[in-house]
Amino acid sequence: MDWFIGPLAALFAALFWALATLLYSQAGSYMSASQLNLVKGFVAVPLLFMVGLATSQLVQFDGSAAAWLLLASGVIGITLGDTLYFTALRRIGPWHTMLFEYLAPPFAAIIAWVWLREAMSFAEISAALVVLFGILVIVTERGQRQGTTPLTRAGAAAATGAALCQALGLVMAFEALVSFDVNPLQAAFVRLAAGTAALTVALLLLKPSIILQTRSALRHTSLPWLFVAIVMGTFLAIWLQQTAIAYLHPGLAQTLLATAPLWLIPIQWFRGEPPSVRSILGALIAVTGIALLFSR
């Protein structure tokens, strides 16, 4: 039964991220990538802290090497990775950015193999490739149909950097979870707190006026939409992400976390945008790969 926990956590994390992506666009685009990253951290960290206290999951924490791994993974994956991701969204648009996001699963698999000697089985690699192929069928079609944002070198570099940082942070968190007495909520809290703290210090040093500018930008932002997006895309998604990597190989977890475009199909259909035949075909291919993972 434990085998189902990791895949389900990763799939629901992808669902919440897909919903959050749509909600971020509803909230407005008055904040820069670093400002949005900062605000989401200041909202989600207290929420994780309160849940941790209420459930007593933050009381006992292995503060040795696990803490340093999680702190470092938070700075790499959240401070750098998320800022690069939001930068790519602004420069090359969501569909091109998502294409580059599919570099993260192979990055994670290679890093885990080289660093931790954690190799995926042939069956896992085959199923992951089927999932990725199905998602690429969806995303490339959407990019051709809606891709009005041109692909630039700066945007591509930001998206590639985001995928690499995401994969490296995920593998570091994986090592902390499997090697030490750390639970997923603790990992989520420490990673997000470290990433937010590092980003805050960096912005205050490089651009001291950032706090006042962020407050001004928030006045032009739909706060309810932004709050719901942060709760779904950061608070819940990062908690579920850490749960997933506690049970799955990092490359496999990253593959399932990359299924956000798959969830966008029924969401957009519900909003009155019927999917194309190609999107449905890609979804069926991806679901076949996911079924292979569950049937191993």
Tab-separated table of N, CA and C in Angstrom, residues 163-275:
chain	number	residue	atom	x	y	z
A	163	ALA	N	15.212	24.170	-14.287
A	163	ALA	CA	15.082	22.713	-14.278
A	163	ALA	C	16.243	22.055	-13.546
A	164	LEU	N	17.463	22.563	-13.759
A	164	LEU	CA	18.635	22.001	-13.098
A	164	LEU	C	18.580	22.237	-11.584
A	165	CYS	N	18.221	23.458	-11.180
A	165	CYS	CA	18.119	23.769	-9.750
A	165	CYS	C	17.025	22.937	-9.085
A	166	GLN	N	15.914	22.781	-9.782
A	166	GLN	CA	14.818	21.983	-9.247
A	166	GLN	C	15.253	20.534	-9.030
A	167	ALA	N	15.954	19.975	-10.004
A	167	ALA	CA	16.406	18.586	-9.904
A	167	ALA	C	17.436	18.415	-8.790
A	168	LEU	N	18.400	19.324	-8.704
A	168	LEU	CA	19.438	19.232	-7.680
A	168	LEU	C	18.835	19.381	-6.286
A	169	GLY	N	17.933	20.352	-6.111
A	169	GLY	CA	17.286	20.526	-4.818
A	169	GLY	C	16.474	19.310	-4.425
A	170	LEU	N	15.814	18.687	-5.403
A	170	LEU	CA	14.999	17.505	-5.135
A	170	LEU	C	15.867	16.336	-4.674
A	171	VAL	N	17.000	16.125	-5.333
A	171	VAL	CA	17.885	15.014	-4.963
A	171	VAL	C	18.474	15.238	-3.574
A	172	MET	N	18.832	16.467	-3.247
A	172	MET	CA	19.375	16.763	-1.917
A	172	MET	C	18.321	16.519	-0.837
A	173	ALA	N	17.085	16.922	-1.101
A	173	ALA	CA	16.008	16.669	-0.152
A	173	ALA	C	15.739	15.166	-0.029
A	174	PHE	N	15.844	14.452	-1.150
A	174	PHE	CA	15.660	12.991	-1.138
A	174	PHE	C	16.673	12.330	-0.214
A	175	GLU	N	17.933	12.757	-0.297
A	175	GLU	CA	18.955	12.163	0.573
A	175	GLU	C	18.649	12.433	2.047
A	176	ALA	N	18.187	13.647	2.364
A	176	ALA	CA	17.850	13.969	3.753
A	176	ALA	C	16.694	13.111	4.259
A	177	LEU	N	15.702	12.890	3.396
A	177	LEU	CA	14.518	12.133	3.809
A	177	LEU	C	14.808	10.646	4.000
A	178	VAL	N	15.661	10.075	3.151
A	178	VAL	CA	15.905	8.626	3.234
A	178	VAL	C	17.059	8.279	4.172
A	179	SER	N	17.915	9.238	4.471
A	179	SER	CA	19.097	8.934	5.277
A	179	SER	C	18.979	9.376	6.732
A	180	PHE	N	18.017	10.248	7.032
A	180	PHE	CA	17.902	10.771	8.386
A	180	PHE	C	16.450	10.707	8.851
A	181	ASP	N	16.269	10.977	10.137
A	181	ASP	CA	14.933	10.933	10.731
A	181	ASP	C	14.213	12.255	10.460
A	182	VAL	N	13.741	12.413	9.236
A	182	VAL	CA	13.060	13.627	8.806
A	182	VAL	C	11.760	13.239	8.124
A	183	ASN	N	10.666	13.936	8.441
A	183	ASN	CA	9.395	13.654	7.768
A	183	ASN	C	9.136	14.715	6.687
A	184	PRO	N	8.206	14.442	5.764
A	184	PRO	CA	7.979	15.367	4.643
A	184	PRO	C	7.598	16.789	5.055
A	185	LEU	N	6.824	16.953	6.133
A	185	LEU	CA	6.442	18.303	6.550
A	185	LEU	C	7.651	19.075	7.055
A	186	GLN	N	8.504	18.408	7.822
A	186	GLN	CA	9.730	19.058	8.270
A	186	GLN	C	10.586	19.484	7.077
A	187	ALA	N	10.716	18.580	6.111
A	187	ALA	CA	11.520	18.891	4.933
A	187	ALA	C	10.943	20.073	4.167
A	188	ALA	N	9.621	20.086	3.991
A	188	ALA	CA	8.982	21.184	3.272
A	188	ALA	C	9.198	22.504	3.996
A	189	PHE	N	9.041	22.507	5.323
A	189	PHE	CA	9.188	23.742	6.101
A	189	PHE	C	10.620	24.269	6.051
A	190	VAL	N	11.587	23.399	6.301
A	190	VAL	CA	12.987	23.843	6.335
A	190	VAL	C	13.425	24.331	4.957
A	191	ARG	N	13.058	23.591	3.891
A	191	ARG	CA	13.450	23.997	2.540
A	191	ARG	C	12.859	25.358	2.173
A	192	LEU	N	11.556	25.527	2.429
A	192	LEU	CA	10.910	26.781	2.040
A	192	LEU	C	11.385	27.940	2.902
A	193	ALA	N	11.573	27.690	4.197
A	193	ALA	CA	12.062	28.749	5.091
A	193	ALA	C	13.472	29.179	4.691
A	194	ALA	N	14.329	28.212	4.382
A	194	ALA	CA	15.693	28.541	3.974
A	194	ALA	C	15.702	29.301	2.657
A	195	GLY	N	14.900	28.844	1.696
A	195	GLY	CA	14.837	29.527	0.407
A	195	GLY	C	14.320	30.940	0.525
A	196	THR	N	13.291	31.132	1.350
A	196	THR	CA	12.714	32.469	1.527
A	196	THR	C	13.674	33.394	2.263
A	197	ALA	N	14.340	32.872	3.299
A	197	ALA	CA	15.298	33.685	4.053
A	197	ALA	C	16.465	34.123	3.173
A	198	ALA	N	16.999	33.197	2.384
A	198	ALA	CA	18.124	33.535	1.500
A	198	ALA	C	17.712	34.561	0.456
A	199	LEU	N	16.511	34.402	-0.092
A	199	LEU	CA	16.028	35.359	-1.085
A	199	LEU	C	15.828	36.741	-0.467
A	200	THR	N	15.289	36.781	0.747
A	200	THR	CA	15.063	38.056	1.436
A	200	THR	C	16.377	38.798	1.657
A	201	VAL	N	17.375	38.089	2.177
A	201	VAL	CA	18.683	38.703	2.432
A	201	VAL	C	19.305	39.206	1.129
A	202	ALA	N	19.247	38.381	0.091
A	202	ALA	CA	19.845	38.762	-1.192
A	202	ALA	C	19.178	40.005	-1.773
A	203	LEU	N	17.852	40.060	-1.706
A	203	LEU	CA	17.136	41.210	-2.264
A	203	LEU	C	17.397	42.475	-1.451
A	204	LEU	N	17.457	42.338	-0.122
A	204	LEU	CA	17.719	43.513	0.717
A	204	LEU	C	19.125	44.069	0.476
A	205	LEU	N	20.076	43.178	0.198
A	205	LEU	CA	21.441	43.623	-0.065
A	205	LEU	C	21.578	44.237	-1.458
A	206	LEU	N	20.924	43.599	-2.433
A	206	LEU	CA	21.072	44.050	-3.820
A	206	LEU	C	20.116	45.172	-4.193
A	207	LYS	N	18.933	45.158	-3.570
A	207	LYS	CA	17.919	46.141	-3.916
A	207	LYS	C	17.098	46.474	-2.671
A	208	PRO	N	17.620	47.352	-1.796
A	208	PRO	CA	16.958	47.635	-0.513
A	208	PRO	C	15.522	48.142	-0.642
A	209	SER	N	15.178	48.719	-1.771
A	209	SER	CA	13.831	49.277	-1.926
A	209	SER	C	12.793	48.218	-2.298
A	210	ILE	N	13.205	46.946	-2.343
A	210	ILE	CA	12.338	45.882	-2.840
A	210	ILE	C	11.087	45.714	-1.988
A	211	ILE	N	11.193	45.915	-0.668
A	211	ILE	CA	10.047	45.706	0.220
A	211	ILE	C	8.944	46.716	-0.085
A	212	LEU	N	9.322	48.001	-0.197
A	212	LEU	CA	8.335	49.034	-0.496
A	212	LEU	C	7.736	48.828	-1.890
A	213	GLN	N	8.561	48.419	-2.837
A	213	GLN	CA	8.068	48.175	-4.186
A	213	GLN	C	7.104	46.993	-4.219
A	214	THR	N	7.389	45.981	-3.397
A	214	THR	CA	6.498	44.813	-3.333
A	214	THR	C	5.150	45.196	-2.726
A	215	ARG	N	5.184	46.013	-1.684
A	215	ARG	CA	3.926	46.483	-1.080
A	215	ARG	C	3.105	47.266	-2.093
A	216	SER	N	3.775	48.085	-2.882
A	216	SER	CA	3.062	48.855	-3.902
A	216	SER	C	2.469	47.939	-4.971
A	217	ALA	N	3.233	46.908	-5.378
A	217	ALA	CA	2.747	45.977	-6.395
A	217	ALA	C	1.549	45.174	-5.892
A	218	LEU	N	1.536	44.865	-4.604
A	218	LEU	CA	0.432	44.093	-4.040
A	218	LEU	C	-0.891	44.863	-4.093
A	219	ARG	N	-0.806	46.206	-4.086
A	219	ARG	CA	-2.041	47.005	-4.154
A	219	ARG	C	-2.730	46.833	-5.503
A	220	HIS	N	-1.971	46.456	-6.525
A	220	HIS	CA	-2.538	46.264	-7.865
A	220	HIS	C	-2.772	44.789	-8.186
A	221	THR	N	-2.677	43.960	-7.170
A	221	THR	CA	-2.812	42.517	-7.355
A	221	THR	C	-4.085	42.023	-6.696
A	222	SER	N	-4.731	41.052	-7.309
A	222	SER	CA	-5.908	40.429	-6.710
A	222	SER	C	-5.446	39.513	-5.577
A	223	LEU	N	-5.511	40.005	-4.344
A	223	LEU	CA	-4.972	39.261	-3.205
A	223	LEU	C	-5.669	37.925	-2.960
A	224	PRO	N	-7.017	37.830	-3.104
A	224	PRO	CA	-7.646	36.504	-2.914
A	224	PRO	C	-7.119	35.457	-3.884
A	225	TRP	N	-7.004	35.828	-5.184
A	225	TRP	CA	-6.468	34.886	-6.160
A	225	TRP	C	-5.028	34.517	-5.824
A	226	LEU	N	-4.245	35.503	-5.432
A	226	LEU	CA	-2.839	35.260	-5.107
A	226	LEU	C	-2.715	34.334	-3.896
A	227	PHE	N	-3.528	34.569	-2.872
A	227	PHE	CA	-3.472	33.748	-1.657
A	227	PHE	C	-3.824	32.295	-1.963
A	228	VAL	N	-4.897	32.094	-2.717
A	228	VAL	CA	-5.305	30.723	-3.072
A	228	VAL	C	-4.214	30.051	-3.908
A	229	ALA	N	-3.604	30.799	-4.832
A	229	ALA	CA	-2.530	30.245	-5.663
A	229	ALA	C	-1.350	29.812	-4.795
A	230	ILE	N	-0.998	30.614	-3.796
A	230	ILE	CA	0.131	30.281	-2.925
A	230	ILE	C	-0.199	29.066	-2.061
A	231	VAL	N	-1.414	29.005	-1.535
A	231	VAL	CA	-1.813	27.858	-0.717
A	231	VAL	C	-1.728	26.570	-1.538
A	232	MET	N	-2.230	26.619	-2.767
A	232	MET	CA	-2.211	25.419	-3.614
A	232	MET	C	-0.815	25.131	-4.162
A	233	GLY	N	-0.201	26.137	-4.778
A	233	GLY	CA	1.033	25.922	-5.514
A	233	GLY	C	2.282	25.868	-4.670
A	234	THR	N	2.232	26.358	-3.428
A	234	THR	CA	3.425	26.342	-2.573
A	234	THR	C	3.182	25.545	-1.299
A	235	PHE	N	2.216	25.965	-0.487
A	235	PHE	CA	1.957	25.301	0.792
A	235	PHE	C	1.632	23.817	0.611
A	236	LEU	N	0.603	23.504	-0.190
A	236	LEU	CA	0.207	22.109	-0.402
A	236	LEU	C	1.153	21.381	-1.348
A	237	ALA	N	1.539	22.037	-2.444
A	237	ALA	CA	2.349	21.365	-3.459
A	237	ALA	C	3.723	20.972	-2.927
A	238	ILE	N	4.379	21.840	-2.160
A	238	ILE	CA	5.718	21.496	-1.684
A	238	ILE	C	5.643	20.412	-0.612
A	239	TRP	N	4.583	20.406	0.188
A	239	TRP	CA	4.377	19.357	1.187
A	239	TRP	C	4.189	18.006	0.483
A	240	LEU	N	3.341	17.996	-0.542
A	240	LEU	CA	3.111	16.773	-1.299
A	240	LEU	C	4.368	16.353	-2.070
A	241	GLN	N	5.123	17.331	-2.561
A	241	GLN	CA	6.368	17.027	-3.271
A	241	GLN	C	7.339	16.283	-2.369
A	242	GLN	N	7.507	16.770	-1.144
A	242	GLN	CA	8.420	16.108	-0.209
A	242	GLN	C	7.909	14.722	0.181
A	243	THR	N	6.580	14.583	0.258
A	243	THR	CA	6.003	13.260	0.527
A	243	THR	C	6.328	12.301	-0.614
A	244	ALA	N	6.238	12.807	-1.846
A	244	ALA	CA	6.508	11.961	-3.011
A	244	ALA	C	7.944	11.462	-3.025
A	245	ILE	N	8.901	12.353	-2.775
A	245	ILE	CA	10.300	11.925	-2.868
A	245	ILE	C	10.726	11.096	-1.668
A	246	ALA	N	9.900	11.060	-0.609
A	246	ALA	CA	10.186	10.164	0.515
A	246	ALA	C	9.916	8.712	0.129
A	247	TYR	N	9.117	8.504	-0.928
A	247	TYR	CA	8.729	7.157	-1.335
A	247	TYR	C	9.220	6.768	-2.721
A	248	LEU	N	9.679	7.731	-3.522
A	248	LEU	CA	10.027	7.452	-4.912
A	248	LEU	C	11.454	7.879	-5.234
A	249	HIS	N	12.030	7.257	-6.243
A	249	HIS	CA	13.308	7.707	-6.795
A	249	HIS	C	13.132	9.141	-7.306
A	250	PRO	N	14.135	10.010	-7.117
A	250	PRO	CA	13.983	11.414	-7.536
A	250	PRO	C	13.598	11.584	-9.004
A	251	GLY	N	14.193	10.779	-9.900
A	251	GLY	CA	13.846	10.900	-11.320
A	251	GLY	C	12.401	10.544	-11.585
A	252	LEU	N	11.907	9.521	-10.897
A	252	LEU	CA	10.519	9.103	-11.056
A	252	LEU	C	9.565	10.125	-10.446
A	253	ALA	N	9.916	10.621	-9.262
A	253	ALA	CA	9.088	11.641	-8.620
A	253	ALA	C	9.012	12.896	-9.480
A	254	GLN	N	10.156	13.312	-10.049
A	254	GLN	CA	10.175	14.512	-10.878
A	254	GLN	C	9.349	14.323	-12.140
A	255	THR	N	9.313	13.095	-12.669
A	255	THR	CA	8.490	12.810	-13.847
A	255	THR	C	7.013	13.015	-13.543
A	256	LEU	N	6.548	12.481	-12.429
A	256	LEU	CA	5.138	12.620	-12.063
A	256	LEU	C	4.806	14.055	-11.650
A	257	LEU	N	5.774	14.753	-11.057
A	257	LEU	CA	5.550	16.151	-10.704
A	257	LEU	C	5.418	17.032	-11.945
A	258	ALA	N	5.912	16.527	-13.085
A	258	ALA	CA	5.871	17.291	-14.332
A	258	ALA	C	4.576	17.097	-15.111
A	259	THR	N	3.569	16.454	-14.492
A	259	THR	CA	2.320	16.175	-15.213
A	259	THR	C	1.307	17.318	-15.121
A	260	ALA	N	1.734	18.497	-14.727
A	260	ALA	CA	0.798	19.629	-14.624
A	260	ALA	C	0.027	19.886	-15.918
A	261	PRO	N	0.677	19.850	-17.112
A	261	PRO	CA	-0.093	20.070	-18.346
A	261	PRO	C	-1.196	19.043	-18.557
A	262	LEU	N	-0.995	17.846	-18.035
A	262	LEU	CA	-2.022	16.810	-18.148
A	262	LEU	C	-3.286	17.221	-17.402
A	263	TRP	N	-3.094	17.829	-16.237
A	263	TRP	CA	-4.237	18.285	-15.442
A	263	TRP	C	-4.904	19.508	-16.063
A	264	LEU	N	-4.137	20.291	-16.839
A	264	LEU	CA	-4.710	21.496	-17.435
A	264	LEU	C	-5.782	21.177	-18.475
A	265	ILE	N	-5.740	19.968	-19.052
A	265	ILE	CA	-6.721	19.614	-20.088
A	265	ILE	C	-8.148	19.597	-19.525
A	266	PRO	N	-8.448	18.813	-18.460
A	266	PRO	CA	-9.812	18.863	-17.928
A	266	PRO	C	-10.167	20.215	-17.308
A	267	ILE	N	-9.149	20.908	-16.749
A	267	ILE	CA	-9.418	22.219	-16.157
A	267	ILE	C	-9.862	23.209	-17.233
A	268	GLN	N	-9.119	23.242	-18.350
A	268	GLN	CA	-9.473	24.138	-19.451
A	268	GLN	C	-10.787	23.721	-20.106
A	269	TRP	N	-11.055	22.427	-20.176
A	269	TRP	CA	-12.323	21.933	-20.717
A	269	TRP	C	-13.485	22.428	-19.871
A	270	PHE	N	-13.311	22.371	-18.545
A	270	PHE	CA	-14.335	22.860	-17.621
A	270	PHE	C	-14.566	24.357	-17.805
A	271	ARG	N	-13.517	25.072	-18.208
A	271	ARG	CA	-13.621	26.531	-18.420
A	271	ARG	C	-14.144	26.873	-19.813
A	272	GLY	N	-14.528	25.854	-20.576
A	272	GLY	CA	-15.119	26.109	-21.887
A	272	GLY	C	-14.163	26.042	-23.046
A	273	GLU	N	-12.971	25.448	-22.854
A	273	GLU	CA	-11.997	25.298	-23.924
A	273	GLU	C	-11.793	23.809	-24.198
A	274	PRO	N	-12.581	23.206	-25.112
A	274	PRO	CA	-12.462	21.768	-25.393
A	274	PRO	C	-11.054	21.417	-25.893
A	275	PRO	N	-10.523	20.274	-25.482
A	275	PRO	CA	-9.180	19.885	-25.927
A	275	PRO	C	-9.178	19.406	-27.363
